[in-house]
Amino acid sequence: MGRFFRWLKALFNRAMDKVEDPEIMLDQARRDMQEALTSNREKAVQAITQKNRLEGMLNDAKKKSANLEAQATMALKNGNRDLARQFIREKATNDSILGNLQTSYEQAVLAVDAVKIAIKRQEEEVRKKTAEALAAKAQWKQAQIQNSISKALEGLTFENQFDTFGAASERIKEAQAE
């Protein structure tokens, strides 16, 4: 039973080898690369957008920290120490959040830069593979043309006709000699 399935598999593979057109395969590979590049670009845009949001949050936290410090200074000038302490505590809490945001932002910048480099590399690879696909298509067409020429020339026979003339000439000479 195993031999039968191997035989069927071999027949299927042989049929697929005959049916598969390299030109179609190259076009599909090119489309797949383009789709992957487009998908990666979309993901990169999302990552950049998130980094920009994080940058906005960081800037807002810095402004809030500066604002709280200014309010604490004003409260001290007005002689309200309790209010100034409250603003300083709020600023300390905000500064710890600011530190976390700064770390997250720096990591996001590194990640986005790495993604941009990776996208450029992928674009370069897609251009390279597209050029290779065009060259392979040209080679495929050339091979098809060469095969067509070979098949067309298979039936041509020149020697047999000349042999017949030679044999006829020989008989005529023999007849004349007799």
Tab-separated table of C-alpha atoms in Angstrom:
chain	number	residue	atom	x	y	z
A	1	MET	CA	0.000	0.000	0.000
A	2	GLY	CA	2.925	2.308	0.789
A	3	ARG	CA	4.408	1.752	-2.667
A	4	PHE	CA	1.098	2.679	-4.249
A	5	PHE	CA	0.965	5.995	-2.358
A	6	ARG	CA	4.597	6.757	-3.246
A	7	TRP	CA	3.756	6.015	-6.889
A	8	LEU	CA	0.733	8.351	-6.732
A	9	LYS	CA	2.854	11.022	-5.075
A	10	ALA	CA	5.506	10.649	-7.786
A	11	LEU	CA	2.854	10.971	-10.511
A	12	PHE	CA	1.411	14.054	-8.824
A	13	ASN	CA	4.842	15.660	-8.462
A	14	ARG	CA	5.680	14.934	-12.116
A	15	ALA	CA	2.369	16.472	-13.203
A	16	MET	CA	2.979	19.525	-11.018
A	17	ASP	CA	6.485	19.942	-12.466
A	18	LYS	CA	4.972	20.018	-15.945
A	19	VAL	CA	2.108	22.340	-14.975
A	20	GLU	CA	4.075	24.847	-12.906
A	21	ASP	CA	5.019	27.791	-15.038
A	22	PRO	CA	8.133	29.580	-13.746
A	23	GLU	CA	6.775	32.889	-15.001
A	24	ILE	CA	3.639	32.505	-12.874
A	25	MET	CA	5.712	31.350	-9.911
A	26	LEU	CA	7.988	34.411	-10.214
A	27	ASP	CA	5.002	36.764	-10.472
A	28	GLN	CA	3.449	35.200	-7.367
A	29	ALA	CA	6.722	35.471	-5.436
A	30	ARG	CA	7.003	39.142	-6.430
A	31	ARG	CA	3.411	39.809	-5.323
A	32	ASP	CA	4.073	38.050	-1.999
A	33	MET	CA	7.170	40.190	-1.418
A	34	GLN	CA	5.250	43.379	-2.236
A	35	GLU	CA	2.422	42.404	0.134
A	36	ALA	CA	4.896	41.650	2.939
A	37	LEU	CA	6.613	44.995	2.352
A	38	THR	CA	3.301	46.843	2.406
A	39	SER	CA	2.270	45.072	5.604
A	40	ASN	CA	5.602	45.890	7.246
A	41	ARG	CA	5.309	49.537	6.190
A	42	GLU	CA	1.861	49.727	7.797
A	43	LYS	CA	3.224	48.235	11.012
A	44	ALA	CA	6.121	50.700	10.928
A	45	VAL	CA	3.693	53.595	10.556
A	46	GLN	CA	1.766	52.308	13.570
A	47	ALA	CA	4.984	52.062	15.593
A	48	ILE	CA	5.978	55.606	14.598
A	49	THR	CA	2.514	56.858	15.530
A	50	GLN	CA	2.777	55.232	18.963
A	51	LYS	CA	6.256	56.712	19.451
A	52	ASN	CA	4.855	60.146	18.570
A	53	ARG	CA	2.024	59.681	21.078
A	54	LEU	CA	4.583	58.722	23.712
A	55	GLU	CA	6.606	61.817	22.830
A	56	GLY	CA	3.487	63.952	23.291
A	57	MET	CA	2.812	62.385	26.684
A	58	LEU	CA	6.449	63.010	27.672
A	59	ASN	CA	6.243	66.659	26.639
A	60	ASP	CA	2.954	67.065	28.533
A	61	ALA	CA	4.505	65.527	31.660
A	62	LYS	CA	7.507	67.894	31.384
A	63	LYS	CA	5.186	70.887	31.066
A	64	LYS	CA	3.123	69.706	34.017
A	65	SER	CA	6.274	69.278	36.114
A	66	ALA	CA	7.470	72.770	35.235
A	67	ASN	CA	3.991	74.150	35.912
A	68	LEU	CA	3.812	72.448	39.333
A	69	GLU	CA	7.227	73.830	40.248
A	70	ALA	CA	6.117	77.323	39.231
A	71	GLN	CA	2.917	76.951	41.291
A	72	ALA	CA	4.937	75.792	44.322
A	73	THR	CA	7.232	78.809	43.960
A	74	MET	CA	4.222	81.156	43.770
A	75	ALA	CA	2.648	79.508	46.813
A	76	LEU	CA	5.893	80.032	48.793
A	77	LYS	CA	6.053	83.670	47.710
A	78	ASN	CA	2.481	84.112	48.928
A	79	GLY	CA	3.417	82.455	52.222
A	80	ASN	CA	1.294	79.324	51.762
A	81	ARG	CA	3.741	76.537	52.700
A	82	ASP	CA	1.130	73.791	52.843
A	83	LEU	CA	0.009	74.460	49.295
A	84	ALA	CA	3.661	74.639	48.186
A	85	ARG	CA	4.350	71.206	49.786
A	86	GLN	CA	1.316	69.787	48.023
A	87	PHE	CA	2.592	71.072	44.662
A	88	ILE	CA	6.081	69.693	45.392
A	89	ARG	CA	4.623	66.238	46.234
A	90	GLU	CA	2.586	66.315	43.025
A	91	LYS	CA	5.716	67.323	41.109
A	92	ALA	CA	7.678	64.420	42.658
A	93	THR	CA	4.961	61.969	41.600
A	94	ASN	CA	4.877	63.522	38.159
A	95	ASP	CA	8.692	63.366	37.921
A	96	SER	CA	8.670	59.617	38.631
A	97	ILE	CA	6.082	59.184	35.865
A	98	LEU	CA	8.250	61.429	33.701
A	99	GLY	CA	11.264	59.148	34.277
A	100	ASN	CA	9.261	56.093	33.207
A	101	LEU	CA	7.959	57.918	30.146
A	102	GLN	CA	11.484	59.038	29.228
A	103	THR	CA	12.750	55.433	29.388
A	104	SER	CA	9.813	54.170	27.333
A	105	TYR	CA	10.294	56.947	24.811
A	106	GLU	CA	14.010	56.196	24.377
A	107	GLN	CA	13.217	52.522	23.810
A	108	ALA	CA	10.518	53.467	21.302
A	109	VAL	CA	12.953	55.713	19.408
A	110	LEU	CA	15.480	52.869	19.188
A	111	ALA	CA	12.787	50.427	18.033
A	112	VAL	CA	11.448	52.841	15.391
A	113	ASP	CA	14.954	53.521	14.089
A	114	ALA	CA	15.586	49.773	13.822
A	115	VAL	CA	12.268	49.312	11.995
A	116	LYS	CA	13.107	52.095	9.539
A	117	ILE	CA	16.447	50.455	8.767
A	118	ALA	CA	14.760	47.063	8.359
A	119	ILE	CA	12.145	48.536	5.987
A	120	LYS	CA	14.892	50.114	3.855
A	121	ARG	CA	16.697	46.788	3.697
A	122	GLN	CA	13.503	45.001	2.748
A	123	GLU	CA	12.778	47.578	0.026
A	124	GLU	CA	16.283	47.040	-1.341
A	125	GLU	CA	15.809	43.260	-1.247
A	126	VAL	CA	12.448	43.558	-3.040
A	127	ARG	CA	14.050	45.677	-5.779
A	128	LYS	CA	16.894	43.175	-6.090
A	129	LYS	CA	14.570	40.155	-6.217
A	130	THR	CA	12.299	41.918	-8.724
A	131	ALA	CA	15.280	42.487	-11.014
A	132	GLU	CA	16.312	38.847	-10.558
A	133	ALA	CA	12.767	37.751	-11.389
A	134	LEU	CA	12.805	39.791	-14.600
A	135	ALA	CA	16.147	38.240	-15.559
A	136	ALA	CA	14.819	34.754	-14.747
A	137	LYS	CA	11.708	35.423	-16.856
A	138	ALA	CA	13.918	36.458	-19.763
A	139	GLN	CA	15.955	33.271	-19.340
A	140	TRP	CA	12.741	31.228	-19.228
A	141	LYS	CA	11.507	32.848	-22.453
A	142	GLN	CA	14.882	32.256	-24.060
A	143	ALA	CA	14.791	28.574	-23.044
A	144	GLN	CA	11.263	28.251	-24.452
A	145	ILE	CA	12.355	29.805	-27.741
A	146	GLN	CA	15.384	27.532	-27.924
A	147	ASN	CA	13.183	24.498	-27.279
A	148	SER	CA	10.765	25.633	-29.981
A	149	ILE	CA	13.618	26.041	-32.438
A	150	SER	CA	15.001	22.608	-31.531
A	151	LYS	CA	11.590	20.984	-32.005
A	152	ALA	CA	11.100	22.759	-35.310
A	153	LEU	CA	14.497	21.606	-36.562
A	154	GLU	CA	14.062	17.994	-35.406
A	155	GLY	CA	12.178	16.984	-38.517
A	156	LEU	CA	14.629	18.521	-40.971
A	157	THR	CA	16.723	15.940	-42.807
A	158	PHE	CA	19.095	16.935	-45.554
A	159	GLU	CA	21.425	13.952	-45.707
A	160	ASN	CA	18.790	11.390	-46.762
A	161	GLN	CA	17.931	13.393	-49.865
A	162	PHE	CA	21.558	13.697	-50.892
A	163	ASP	CA	22.128	9.999	-50.232
A	164	THR	CA	19.278	9.166	-52.601
A	165	PHE	CA	20.858	11.284	-55.330
A	166	GLY	CA	24.191	9.596	-54.710
A	167	ALA	CA	22.623	6.121	-54.870
A	168	ALA	CA	20.763	7.033	-58.065
A	169	SER	CA	23.983	8.356	-59.613
A	170	GLU	CA	25.752	5.137	-58.693
A	171	ARG	CA	23.044	3.020	-60.387
A	172	ILE	CA	23.153	5.161	-63.484
A	173	LYS	CA	26.927	4.763	-63.651
A	174	GLU	CA	26.606	0.997	-63.174
A	175	ALA	CA	23.999	0.835	-65.924
A	176	GLN	CA	26.180	2.831	-68.276
A	177	ALA	CA	29.136	0.649	-67.453
A	178	GLU	CA	27.224	-2.495	-68.375
